Amino acid sequence: MTKDSSTPMVTVHEVARVAGVSAATVSRFLNGTARVSEDKRRAIEGVIERLNYKPNVLARNLKTGSSRTVGVLTQSLVSGYFADALAGVDDALQGTGYAPLIVSGHWHADEEAERIELLIARRVDGLVILSGNLKDAQILKLSQRVPIVAFGRRLEGTRAYGFCLDNYRGACDAVEHLLAHGHRDIAFITGPSDHADALARLAGYRDTLARHGILEQPQLVLPADFDESSGLAAVERLLASGQRFSAIFAANDLSAYGARLALYRRDIRVPDDVSVVGFDDLHSSMYTTPPLTTVRQPLFDVGRCLGRAILAMIGGEKMAREMPELSLVVRESVRRVA
Amino acid sequence: MTKDSSTPMVTVHEVARVAGVSAATVSRFLNGTARVSEDKRRAIEGVIERLNYKPNVLARNLKTGSSRTVGVLTQSLVSGYFADALAGVDDALQGTGYAPLIVSGHWHADEEAERIELLIARRVDGLVILSGNLKDAQILKLSQRVPIVAFGRRLEGTRAYGFCLDNYRGACDAVEHLLAHGHRDIAFITGPSDHADALARLAGYRDTLARHGILEQPQLVLPADFDESSGLAAVERLLASGQRFSAIFAANDLSAYGARLALYRRDIRVPDDVSVVGFDDLHSSMYTTPPLTTVRQPLFDVGRCLGRAILAMIGGEKMAREMPELSLVVRESVRRVA
DNA sequence: TTGAAAGCGCTACCAG
DNA sequence: CTGGTAGCGCTTTCAA
């Protein structure tokens, strides 16, 4: 262990000695753990200032058994979707003394479990889990070791809580919007079939059509993977099939982008020839051409709720359970048809 | 300090006692600090397994004075630009025992300085700084306390190193490309005037025109701020001015998106009526309509270089100084004109 | 309100 | 190759 000569490494004891008090008193002053008389308080303050004393977080961590850190499991650092939620968590933690420790699981259960172990090994005080492929049971088990708040799964335990937004409802709104604009032949670009949100959106699509007495056309349901390239491929297949359709509802914005490009390549105009609706409302959807009508997921707010919730759990307080809602944001990618 | 009853908190001493060796030996085994005889080694392994012993990182951190953590200062969590670099840093750190501690400075020098202090207080072993508004001198000063690797500024010190990509050259390439396609009236959407990269790109634009004997038209240089809305506004102003132009070179992809939307709103086709070139090559640029021709910044690789570099510095090794290069990626937003 | 002292769990020095 | 031991810098009883 090299002692940094430029940093004299001043300790509580040093401060205490110079201020003519005990280390305990300095500690009490620092943490507000107990009353400290006015004169000593002032003396300590002065010495801290003069010596430029900074408490050693590492020592405090060892003593208190906490790292003042919350682990955040995301699936991808480069996804606009997760990035928003991350920013929300970060925002909630700001100024609380807690810092987020972010790891990425890449939608792979094993990797997620491994990263979480790393987080626990680092003694995070709480865990925020953003989607992923872990089983609810695994998370419940994990929550015996550390409090957990999750997004993208419904969960209820003493030290675990998880919630979803109403994806089904969001999808219904999107399809209703298309229907209200006269569309009947609506294609749906699905998400991964093992993804709960994707499934809920598919169900919303199906049920809404059914509710309106519209027979589902299986050829209009196009498998894809929540990304641009699969959205593009899906629509290319659709176009090749010769199926009639006047609108596309994509299970997320990324696949809507891909769909839009496939249309563009065939000189099919949006919304003049085909209407498109997405899901998520990524930042960029406001600036696509045309700006995309989509179901907004308020992910920053979600992240903030998660951050606040895990803080509450760590502090042993009751956490707020209100969560933000989905909402359709109407832009310019849908046109009324006869 | 609450003792978690579900976790009996087994220590080195416990392991040592059960294995019939000393704590020191267990520690040596754990860290490979010294040879441990085969029999003791096996005994220890068994006990660790049986007791499910996990070393307490917090104690190790205190003892070694290191948190095995590298601080990463980014400017925005939600920017695709920074996200890529972050992912690169994360990738470089993977499996090294170091974890990134990510904070965001939001392009505000004060906030950046504050976050960095927090990072140092948490005893990060190194710092990666992604752009920002801190002065080089401040960073050099900081580097006395912790080794630093920075991106977006040229820096050279014993414990600090910073590098830029050749933005000037990238801009030259972009303009050359436009010129080669017959464009002469090329508008330029600038970035923030206090941003070095933005300035370098502007200089590249200017010099390339000059080199080709083209007089710069000041009305074609449009101030903007590296985001969609200012790019949009810039082109709206340009359009309103009635200035002739056949191409737009945007200082970054985001402003190119905004420009593209402004054009769309006026029914000006890209690339048929106006060609557009961006800078950065965000993921989404592959799926805009049309896909955007742009100067690629290999940010993931940059991040990886940064990660490796800071690790090398921390380890006292010599760091590699080769950095990735910019390159023009030609897609579909530029058309040849007469 | 204050101080002395006992560790938190680990690593590393020093003997052997 | 191994064990004893002395802390890392802090917080927190316990007693005064």
XYZ file of C-alpha atoms (C1' of nucleotides) in Angstrom:
708
model
C 0.000 0.000 0.000
C 1.656 3.131 -1.188
C 1.165 6.197 0.886
C 0.508 9.132 -1.395
C 3.022 11.701 -0.281
C 1.051 14.541 -1.845
C -1.955 13.596 0.293
C -0.874 13.504 3.961
C -3.881 11.335 4.732
C -5.358 13.117 7.699
C -7.543 11.002 9.956
C -10.179 11.617 12.589
C -7.570 11.127 15.213
C -5.419 13.781 13.704
C -8.326 16.178 13.619
C -9.272 15.232 17.165
C -5.762 15.750 18.456
C -5.365 19.156 16.842
C -8.822 20.271 17.943
C -8.186 19.037 21.437
C -11.105 16.633 21.516
C -11.545 12.902 21.084
C -11.969 11.049 17.829
C -15.400 10.007 18.991
C -16.481 13.591 19.237
C -15.230 14.390 15.784
C -17.134 11.404 14.477
C -20.285 12.519 16.262
C -19.897 15.939 14.805
C -19.402 14.541 11.326
C -22.435 12.316 11.452
C -24.695 14.378 13.645
C -25.027 11.295 15.797
C -25.159 13.268 19.031
C -25.035 16.790 20.341
C -21.635 18.411 20.423
C -21.088 21.557 22.459
C -20.827 24.764 20.533
C -17.172 25.496 21.290
C -15.893 22.050 20.388
C -18.046 22.084 17.301
C -16.418 25.278 16.181
C -12.947 24.031 16.997
C -13.529 20.870 15.000
C -14.931 22.756 12.059
C -11.882 24.966 12.003
C -9.420 22.103 12.100
C -11.279 20.178 9.410
C -11.128 23.232 7.234
C -7.498 23.929 7.946
C -6.312 20.369 7.503
C -8.656 19.877 4.580
C -9.843 16.705 6.198
C -11.958 14.270 4.174
C -13.396 11.235 5.920
C -12.232 7.947 4.508
C -15.283 6.376 2.965
C -13.622 2.992 2.843
C -13.184 2.879 6.598
C -16.701 4.060 7.165
C -17.988 1.431 4.803
C -16.212 -1.340 6.631
C -17.427 -0.139 9.979
C -21.020 0.339 8.953
C -21.147 -2.643 6.645
C -22.652 -0.573 3.886
C -21.189 0.863 0.730
C -23.822 3.544 0.219
C -24.233 2.225 -3.228
C -27.175 0.799 -5.133
C -26.615 -1.726 -7.856
C -28.503 -1.213 -11.076
C -28.884 -4.065 -13.493
C -29.648 -2.822 -16.957
C -29.716 -4.869 -20.132
C -27.861 -2.539 -22.419
C -25.894 0.617 -21.912
C -26.459 1.750 -25.489
C -30.225 1.426 -25.590
C -32.139 4.676 -25.462
C -34.824 2.797 -23.626
C -32.673 1.736 -20.704
C -30.623 4.883 -20.773
C -33.674 6.905 -19.873
C -34.489 4.708 -16.931
C -30.874 4.801 -15.805
C -30.938 8.575 -15.912
C -34.067 8.496 -13.768
C -32.457 6.261 -11.162
C -29.390 8.464 -11.173
C -31.568 11.485 -10.680
C -33.358 9.945 -7.716
C -30.067 9.049 -6.059
C -28.582 12.467 -6.583
C -27.725 14.197 -3.350
C -28.677 11.249 -1.165
C -25.143 10.021 -0.628
C -25.903 6.898 -2.597
C -24.240 6.223 -5.918
C -25.475 3.847 -8.590
C -23.261 0.952 -9.615
C -24.404 0.060 -13.093
C -23.957 -3.321 -14.725
C -25.360 -4.751 -17.885
C -26.871 -8.207 -18.280
C -27.457 -8.171 -22.030
C -30.743 -10.048 -21.731
C -28.919 -13.140 -20.629
C -30.061 -14.733 -17.391
C -26.679 -16.239 -16.551
C -24.870 -13.013 -17.122
C -27.464 -11.142 -15.108
C -27.080 -13.505 -12.183
C -23.312 -13.217 -12.368
C -23.332 -9.441 -12.442
C -25.713 -9.353 -9.526
C -23.377 -11.555 -7.523
C -20.620 -9.086 -8.267
C -22.847 -6.290 -7.082
C -23.672 -8.115 -3.879
C -20.010 -8.923 -3.355
C -19.421 -5.204 -3.521
C -21.970 -4.838 -0.765
C -24.535 -2.753 -2.566
C -27.269 -1.705 -0.181
C -30.016 -2.300 -2.683
C -30.662 -3.476 -6.181
C -32.651 -2.039 -9.049
C -33.394 -4.541 -11.783
C -34.433 -3.311 -15.173
C -36.195 -6.079 -17.069
C -34.078 -9.067 -17.981
C -34.513 -12.781 -18.132
C -34.137 -13.828 -14.540
C -37.019 -15.779 -13.098
C -39.166 -14.068 -10.511
C -38.280 -16.856 -8.114
C -34.580 -16.097 -8.484
C -35.184 -12.482 -7.700
C -37.279 -13.307 -4.671
C -34.469 -15.521 -3.457
C -31.901 -12.804 -4.077
C -34.046 -10.413 -2.097
C -33.210 -12.336 1.053
C -29.721 -11.000 0.667
C -30.455 -7.491 -0.530
C -33.587 -5.400 -1.025
C -34.704 -5.291 -4.626
C -36.928 -3.130 -6.759
C -37.628 -4.351 -10.268
C -39.213 -3.005 -13.386
C -40.877 -5.150 -15.992
C -42.237 -7.803 -13.695
C -44.878 -7.966 -11.043
C -43.366 -8.875 -7.701
C -44.323 -8.490 -4.096
C -42.227 -9.498 -1.127
C -40.963 -8.019 2.095
C -37.721 -6.991 0.495
C -38.696 -7.136 -3.147
C -41.088 -5.151 -5.195
C -41.635 -5.156 -8.916
C -44.016 -3.422 -11.197
C -44.906 -3.168 -14.857
C -46.567 -0.498 -16.857
C -49.795 -1.488 -18.509
C -48.444 -2.595 -21.854
C -51.688 -4.300 -22.750
C -53.590 -1.116 -22.301
C -51.011 0.875 -24.225
C -51.298 -1.457 -27.178
C -55.067 -1.230 -27.047
C -54.845 2.550 -27.199
C -52.553 2.400 -30.187
C -54.814 0.053 -32.101
C -57.903 2.037 -31.151
C -56.190 5.083 -32.571
C -55.574 3.316 -35.859
C -59.105 1.987 -35.926
C -60.496 5.430 -35.254
C -58.621 6.606 -38.307
C -60.354 4.094 -40.460
C -57.684 1.423 -40.609
C -58.838 -2.177 -40.718
C -55.896 -4.076 -42.123
C -53.362 -3.447 -39.401
C -50.118 -5.341 -39.363
C -48.366 -5.989 -36.083
C -44.614 -6.328 -35.678
C -44.063 -8.428 -32.584
C -41.269 -8.389 -30.057
C -39.390 -11.426 -28.726
C -41.847 -14.165 -27.812
C -40.234 -14.675 -24.413
C -40.668 -11.068 -23.447
C -43.642 -10.320 -21.223
C -44.118 -6.761 -22.442
C -44.001 -7.893 -26.049
C -46.628 -10.505 -25.332
C -48.870 -8.028 -23.571
C -48.672 -5.714 -26.548
C -49.551 -8.529 -28.907
C -52.518 -9.429 -26.737
C -53.641 -5.813 -26.759
C -53.478 -5.794 -30.531
C -55.437 -9.007 -30.848
C -58.096 -8.212 -28.309
C -58.727 -4.760 -29.645
C -59.256 -6.060 -33.134
C -61.550 -8.745 -31.771
C -63.471 -6.242 -29.728
C -64.190 -4.415 -32.931
C -65.273 -7.532 -34.693
C -62.266 -7.603 -36.927
C -60.985 -11.002 -37.818
C -57.273 -11.303 -37.112
C -55.237 -12.074 -40.210
C -52.344 -14.276 -39.119
C -50.217 -13.162 -42.053
C -50.348 -9.665 -40.650
C -48.604 -10.676 -37.434
C -44.885 -10.379 -38.116
C -42.284 -11.859 -35.806
C -39.429 -9.547 -34.971
C -37.014 -8.811 -32.144
C -37.435 -5.281 -30.889
C -34.703 -3.965 -33.159
C -34.503 -2.076 -36.425
C -33.142 -4.822 -38.610
C -35.812 -7.335 -37.668
C -38.499 -4.691 -38.095
C -37.146 -3.952 -41.515
C -37.003 -7.612 -42.458
C -40.522 -8.160 -41.169
C -41.973 -5.490 -43.382
C -39.970 -6.671 -46.357
C -41.534 -10.085 -45.880
C -44.946 -8.531 -45.536
C -44.480 -6.562 -48.709
C -43.245 -9.611 -50.559
C -46.275 -11.577 -49.447
C -48.596 -9.205 -51.245
C -50.867 -8.999 -48.186
C -53.045 -5.948 -48.075
C -52.524 -3.541 -45.169
C -52.908 0.140 -44.521
C -51.201 0.435 -41.175
C -48.411 -1.059 -39.121
C -48.282 -1.181 -35.347
C -44.786 -2.003 -34.193
C -44.206 -3.483 -30.749
C -41.481 -0.912 -30.166
C -40.038 2.199 -31.753
C -36.861 0.527 -32.937
C -38.774 -1.963 -35.050
C -40.995 0.876 -36.245
C -37.858 2.598 -37.523
C -36.918 -0.531 -39.403
C -40.436 -0.807 -40.790
C -40.321 2.768 -41.890
C -37.105 2.201 -43.774
C -38.495 -0.884 -45.509
C -41.420 1.213 -46.670
C -39.091 3.965 -47.796
C -37.081 1.564 -49.886
C -40.237 0.609 -51.774
C -41.280 4.217 -52.162
C -44.254 3.712 -49.939
C -45.005 6.974 -48.178
C -45.775 7.357 -44.495
C -48.452 8.232 -43.613
C -49.907 8.834 -47.068
C -49.779 5.219 -48.141
C -49.246 3.413 -44.879
C -49.660 4.581 -41.302
C -47.180 3.557 -38.598
C -47.453 3.502 -34.818
C -44.631 2.591 -32.481
C -44.233 1.863 -28.793
C -41.803 3.435 -26.274
C -41.408 6.968 -27.515
C -37.663 7.111 -27.651
C -36.265 10.629 -27.897
C -35.460 10.155 -31.558
C -39.076 9.367 -32.419
C -39.823 13.040 -32.247
C -37.455 13.641 -35.140
C -38.040 10.769 -37.492
C -39.639 11.630 -40.805
C -42.432 11.811 -40.228
C -42.359 12.173 -36.444
C -43.660 8.932 -35.045
C -46.993 8.438 -33.355
C -46.220 6.096 -30.507
C -47.120 4.906 -27.038
C -45.007 6.790 -24.571
C -43.241 4.959 -21.789
C -42.186 7.548 -19.232
C -38.940 5.757 -18.530
C -37.143 8.573 -16.841
C -40.006 8.784 -14.365
C -40.003 5.043 -14.002
C -36.324 5.194 -13.176
C -36.941 7.905 -10.665
C -39.677 5.900 -8.991
C -37.375 2.910 -8.846
C -34.601 4.965 -7.332
C -36.849 6.441 -4.713
C -38.378 3.078 -3.972
C -35.071 1.331 -3.365
C -33.946 4.201 -1.178
C -37.109 3.884 0.849
C -36.606 0.152 1.203
C -33.010 0.598 2.285
C -34.094 3.189 4.811
C -36.827 0.898 6.062
C -39.484 3.401 5.142
C -42.687 2.701 3.308
C -42.283 3.220 -0.391
C -44.686 5.015 -2.683
C -46.411 2.664 -5.044
C -47.792 5.091 -7.579
C -46.198 4.551 -10.918
C -46.294 6.645 -14.068
C -48.700 5.746 -16.850
C -48.411 5.000 -20.518
C -49.929 7.445 -22.945
C -50.371 7.637 -26.660
C -48.513 10.523 -28.223
C -49.980 11.488 -31.516
C -47.579 12.845 -34.091
C -47.570 12.564 -37.842
C -47.233 8.972 -38.863
C -50.925 8.111 -38.937
C -53.392 9.267 -41.549
C -57.134 8.886 -41.783
C -58.279 6.498 -44.482
C -61.666 6.134 -46.112
C -25.172 -1.824 12.077
C -27.640 -4.621 11.623
C -26.234 -8.087 11.460
C -28.080 -9.977 8.785
C -29.186 -13.138 10.535
C -29.675 -14.969 7.253
C -26.022 -14.367 6.391
C -23.833 -15.710 9.219
C -20.994 -13.503 8.013
C -18.126 -15.930 7.836
C -14.690 -14.382 8.014
C -11.147 -15.375 7.114
C -10.548 -16.277 10.715
C -13.510 -18.578 10.701
C -12.250 -20.265 7.563
C -8.744 -20.420 8.988
C -9.920 -21.946 12.259
C -12.009 -24.613 10.568
C -9.286 -25.411 8.045
C -6.705 -25.589 10.796
C -4.483 -22.893 9.350
C -3.893 -19.222 10.010
C -5.859 -16.318 8.625
C -2.725 -15.150 6.887
C -2.511 -18.371 4.958
C -6.114 -18.152 3.897
C -5.473 -14.631 2.717
C -2.415 -15.731 0.797
C -4.396 -18.460 -0.821
C -7.156 -16.038 -1.742
C -4.850 -13.524 -3.321
C -2.170 -15.790 -4.650
C 0.283 -13.615 -2.758
C 2.535 -16.517 -1.885
C 2.850 -20.244 -2.289
C 0.617 -22.364 -0.119
C 1.309 -26.064 0.332
C -0.944 -28.410 -1.529
C -2.628 -29.967 1.491
C -3.469 -26.683 3.175
C -4.619 -25.301 -0.109
C -7.055 -28.170 -0.496
C -8.249 -27.867 3.069
C -8.914 -24.171 2.645
C -10.713 -24.684 -0.629
C -12.962 -27.227 0.999
C -13.832 -25.029 3.929
C -14.492 -22.025 1.741
C -16.821 -24.124 -0.314
C -18.552 -25.641 2.678
C -18.987 -22.394 4.550
C -19.778 -20.537 1.356
C -17.247 -17.966 2.341
C -17.139 -14.683 0.428
C -14.360 -12.229 1.254
C -15.579 -8.892 2.530
C -14.672 -6.384 -0.140
C -15.194 -3.498 2.220
C -12.505 -4.736 4.575
C -10.164 -5.428 1.733
C -10.764 -1.966 0.368
C -9.931 -0.327 3.657
C -6.817 -2.374 4.067
C -5.531 -1.849 0.554
C -6.717 1.715 0.259
C -8.308 0.980 -3.076
C -11.904 0.481 -4.074
C -11.148 -1.379 -7.295
C -13.358 1.090 -9.011
C -12.803 3.541 -11.819
C -14.825 6.702 -11.976
C -16.277 7.639 -15.328
C -17.435 11.159 -15.943
C -19.873 11.306 -18.787
C -21.952 14.273 -19.847
C -25.256 12.587 -20.402
C -26.597 9.150 -19.679
C -29.219 9.420 -22.393
C -26.963 10.390 -25.249
C -26.278 7.669 -27.782
C -22.902 9.244 -28.255
C -21.738 8.865 -24.679
C -23.576 5.619 -24.181
C -21.379 3.967 -26.759
C -18.221 5.151 -25.104
C -19.547 4.064 -21.719
C -20.237 0.623 -23.089
C -16.667 0.507 -24.355
C -15.230 1.422 -20.970
C -17.481 -1.141 -19.341
C -16.296 -3.746 -21.780
C -12.642 -2.997 -21.091
C -13.195 -3.297 -17.344
C -15.073 -6.547 -17.618
C -13.379 -9.367 -15.808
C -10.606 -7.219 -14.404
C -12.127 -6.861 -10.955
C -12.646 -3.180 -11.547
C -16.124 -1.708 -11.798
C -17.048 1.600 -13.371
C -18.685 4.243 -11.214
C -20.537 6.448 -13.645
C -21.501 10.042 -13.019
C -22.860 12.674 -15.303
C -21.671 16.271 -15.517
C -24.239 17.600 -17.980
C -21.690 19.791 -19.746
C -21.398 21.994 -16.706
C -17.913 22.554 -15.349
C -19.055 23.088 -11.764
C -21.149 19.989 -11.747
C -18.344 18.014 -13.319
C -15.890 19.150 -10.667
C -18.358 18.307 -7.939
C -19.064 14.824 -9.265
C -15.369 14.174 -9.598
C -14.854 15.140 -5.961
C -17.524 12.622 -5.049
C -15.731 10.014 -7.101
C -12.434 10.779 -5.416
C -14.108 10.712 -2.031
C -15.219 7.211 -2.923
C -11.593 6.405 -3.549
C -11.798 5.507 -7.203
C -8.469 4.206 -8.417
C -8.662 6.076 -11.676
C -10.775 8.456 -13.646
C -12.043 8.432 -17.194
C -13.282 11.798 -18.377
C -15.504 11.984 -21.417
C -15.439 15.485 -22.858
C -16.913 18.185 -20.670
C -16.137 21.761 -19.851
C -13.380 21.453 -17.310
C -10.191 23.267 -18.135
C -7.169 21.164 -18.991
C -5.363 22.792 -16.092
C -8.026 21.596 -13.672
C -7.668 18.076 -14.945
C -3.914 18.171 -14.684
C -4.287 19.342 -11.101
C -6.773 16.588 -10.353
C -4.359 14.068 -11.770
C -2.089 14.654 -8.793
C -4.735 12.948 -6.738
C -5.803 10.224 -9.117
C -4.663 8.999 -12.528
C -6.805 10.293 -15.358
C -7.496 9.396 -18.934
C -9.579 11.828 -20.941
C -11.272 11.908 -24.269
C -11.913 15.037 -26.241
C -8.843 16.967 -25.177
C -5.145 16.665 -25.759
C -3.329 16.132 -22.491
C -0.032 14.710 -21.459
C 1.199 14.301 -17.914
C 2.689 11.645 -15.691
C -0.694 10.645 -14.385
C -2.918 12.180 -17.031
C -3.395 11.433 -20.651
C -5.958 12.796 -23.058
C -6.575 12.382 -26.715
C -8.951 13.522 -29.421
C -9.941 12.011 -32.680
C -9.085 14.038 -35.722
C -12.303 15.973 -36.080
C -10.745 18.412 -38.482
C -9.784 15.644 -40.815
C -13.207 14.004 -40.480
C -14.911 17.227 -41.479
C -12.562 17.615 -44.420
C -13.461 14.146 -45.623
C -17.160 14.899 -45.372
C -16.862 18.114 -47.331
C -14.596 16.477 -49.894
C -17.270 13.855 -50.372
C -19.892 16.507 -51.026
C -17.559 18.370 -53.353
C -16.792 15.196 -55.248
C -20.509 14.834 -55.819
C -20.689 18.202 -57.447
C -21.963 20.260 -54.544
C -20.709 23.810 -54.266
C -23.268 25.542 -52.080
C -22.803 23.595 -48.894
C -24.408 24.777 -45.698
C -22.801 23.944 -42.372
C -24.706 23.468 -39.145
C -22.271 24.260 -36.362
C -22.014 22.876 -32.861
C -21.599 24.913 -29.664
C -18.936 27.547 -30.157
C -17.171 26.593 -26.939
C -16.781 22.998 -27.988
C -13.386 22.065 -29.382
C -14.664 19.275 -31.607
C -17.335 21.533 -33.037
C -14.734 24.153 -33.810
C -12.439 21.642 -35.464
C -15.276 20.497 -37.669
C -16.083 24.054 -38.645
C -12.429 24.654 -39.489
C -12.392 21.505 -41.611
C -15.438 22.745 -43.488
C -13.920 26.163 -44.088
C -10.476 25.020 -45.063
C -11.738 22.396 -47.444
C -13.900 24.887 -49.265
C -10.982 27.285 -49.395
C -8.659 24.620 -50.660
C -11.027 24.141 -53.547
C -11.180 27.815 -54.246
C -14.744 28.113 -53.080
C -15.635 31.324 -51.373
C -17.293 30.728 -48.030
C -20.786 32.167 -47.836
C -21.296 33.308 -44.249
C -25.059 32.922 -44.532
C -24.509 29.234 -45.074
C -22.891 28.782 -41.676
C -25.736 28.109 -39.260
C -25.246 28.232 -35.507
C -26.735 25.305 -33.611
C -26.138 23.251 -30.501
C -25.526 19.644 -31.370
C -29.169 18.716 -30.900
C -32.162 18.052 -33.113
C -34.193 21.106 -32.285
C -31.402 23.568 -32.994
C -30.571 21.728 -36.216
C -34.188 21.996 -37.224
C -34.355 25.671 -36.368
C -31.128 26.338 -38.229
C -32.431 24.875 -41.451
C -35.740 26.647 -41.065
C -33.817 29.897 -40.866
C -31.766 28.937 -43.865
C -34.869 28.132 -45.839
C -36.516 31.348 -44.824
C -33.460 33.295 -45.913
C -33.864 32.135 -49.482
C -30.151 31.292 -49.689
C -29.278 28.800 -52.380
C -27.753 25.525 -51.243
C -27.669 21.963 -52.469
C -26.165 20.244 -49.456
C -25.986 20.447 -45.696
C -23.129 19.243 -43.572
C -24.200 19.002 -39.958
C -21.636 19.088 -37.176
C -23.269 16.051 -35.621
C -25.918 13.468 -36.400
C -28.470 14.862 -34.001
C -28.515 18.216 -35.733
C -28.601 16.390 -39.063
C -31.798 14.698 -37.899
C -33.276 18.061 -37.101
C -32.179 19.396 -40.464
C -33.702 16.459 -42.193
C -37.030 17.060 -40.486
C -36.994 20.738 -41.424
C -36.484 19.706 -45.027
C -39.259 17.139 -44.775
C -41.664 19.727 -43.505
C -41.056 21.804 -46.618
C -41.356 18.790 -48.881
C -37.734 18.995 -49.821
C -36.487 15.534 -50.609
C -33.237 14.040 -49.364
C -31.067 13.385 -51.286
C -32.969 14.276 -54.460
C -33.254 17.965 -53.685
C -30.733 18.419 -50.932
C -27.920 16.188 -49.738
C -27.132 15.776 -46.054
C -24.042 14.586 -44.232
C -23.773 14.142 -40.505
C -21.027 13.495 -37.983
C -20.813 10.761 -35.292
C -22.635 7.847 -36.853
C -25.028 7.105 -34.072
C -26.689 3.708 -34.309
C -29.914 5.253 -35.468
C -28.259 6.906 -38.447
C -28.319 3.582 -40.192
C -32.094 3.606 -40.101
C -33.075 7.160 -40.819
C -34.819 7.782 -44.103
C -32.714 7.887 -46.028
C -29.890 6.256 -44.099
C -27.446 8.990 -43.268
C -24.032 9.442 -44.788
C -21.879 10.505 -41.881
C -18.440 10.566 -40.327
C -18.137 7.636 -38.017
C -16.728 8.072 -34.554
C -15.834 4.628 -33.245
C -16.950 5.482 -29.752
C -17.206 1.998 -28.413
C -13.591 1.450 -29.386
C -12.663 4.801 -27.943
C -14.272 3.734 -24.680
C -12.418 0.492 -24.747
C -9.114 2.255 -25.302
C -9.883 4.577 -22.435
C -10.741 1.688 -20.154
C -7.586 -0.176 -21.011
C -5.513 2.958 -20.683
C -6.736 3.808 -17.210
C -6.210 0.208 -16.118
C -2.663 0.369 -17.396
C -2.057 3.624 -15.559
C -3.468 2.225 -12.353
C -1.300 -0.843 -12.711
C 1.716 1.328 -13.411
C 2.177 -0.236 -16.812
C 2.824 1.546 -20.042
C -0.377 2.271 -21.878
C -0.977 1.801 -25.568
C -1.376 5.072 -27.364
C -2.936 3.908 -30.615
C -6.408 5.239 -30.949
C -9.172 4.409 -33.410
C -9.716 6.603 -36.446
C -12.604 8.495 -37.906
C -13.989 7.320 -41.221
C -16.641 8.491 -43.606
C -19.478 6.031 -43.969
C -21.321 6.515 -47.184
C -25.002 5.730 -47.127
C -27.877 7.269 -49.021
C -28.259 10.888 -48.083
C -25.920 12.336 -50.686
C -26.644 12.584 -54.383
C -24.495 13.655 -57.268
C -25.473 16.980 -58.811
C -24.616 18.426 -62.150
C -21.733 16.022 26.554
C -17.432 13.578 26.287
C -13.409 10.110 26.032
C -11.328 5.504 26.026
C -11.279 1.500 23.833
C -12.878 -2.203 21.133
C -13.242 -3.854 17.008
C -15.359 -4.095 11.504
C -12.520 -8.136 8.229
C -8.771 -8.059 5.884
C -3.660 -7.873 4.416
C 1.165 -7.697 5.117
C 5.054 -7.508 7.877
C 8.191 -10.095 10.538
C 9.873 -14.170 12.551
C 10.575 -18.733 12.373
C 6.049 -22.100 3.531
C 3.577 -20.590 7.733
C 1.633 -18.156 11.940
C 1.258 -14.245 14.976
C 0.324 -9.630 15.052
C -0.380 -4.993 14.002
C -2.983 -2.001 12.112
C -6.141 0.446 7.723
C -9.683 4.838 9.620
C -13.827 4.857 11.273
C -18.045 4.238 14.476
C -20.005 2.979 18.692
C -20.734 1.076 22.996
C -19.692 1.969 27.803
C -18.583 4.756 31.647
C -17.794 8.982 33.417
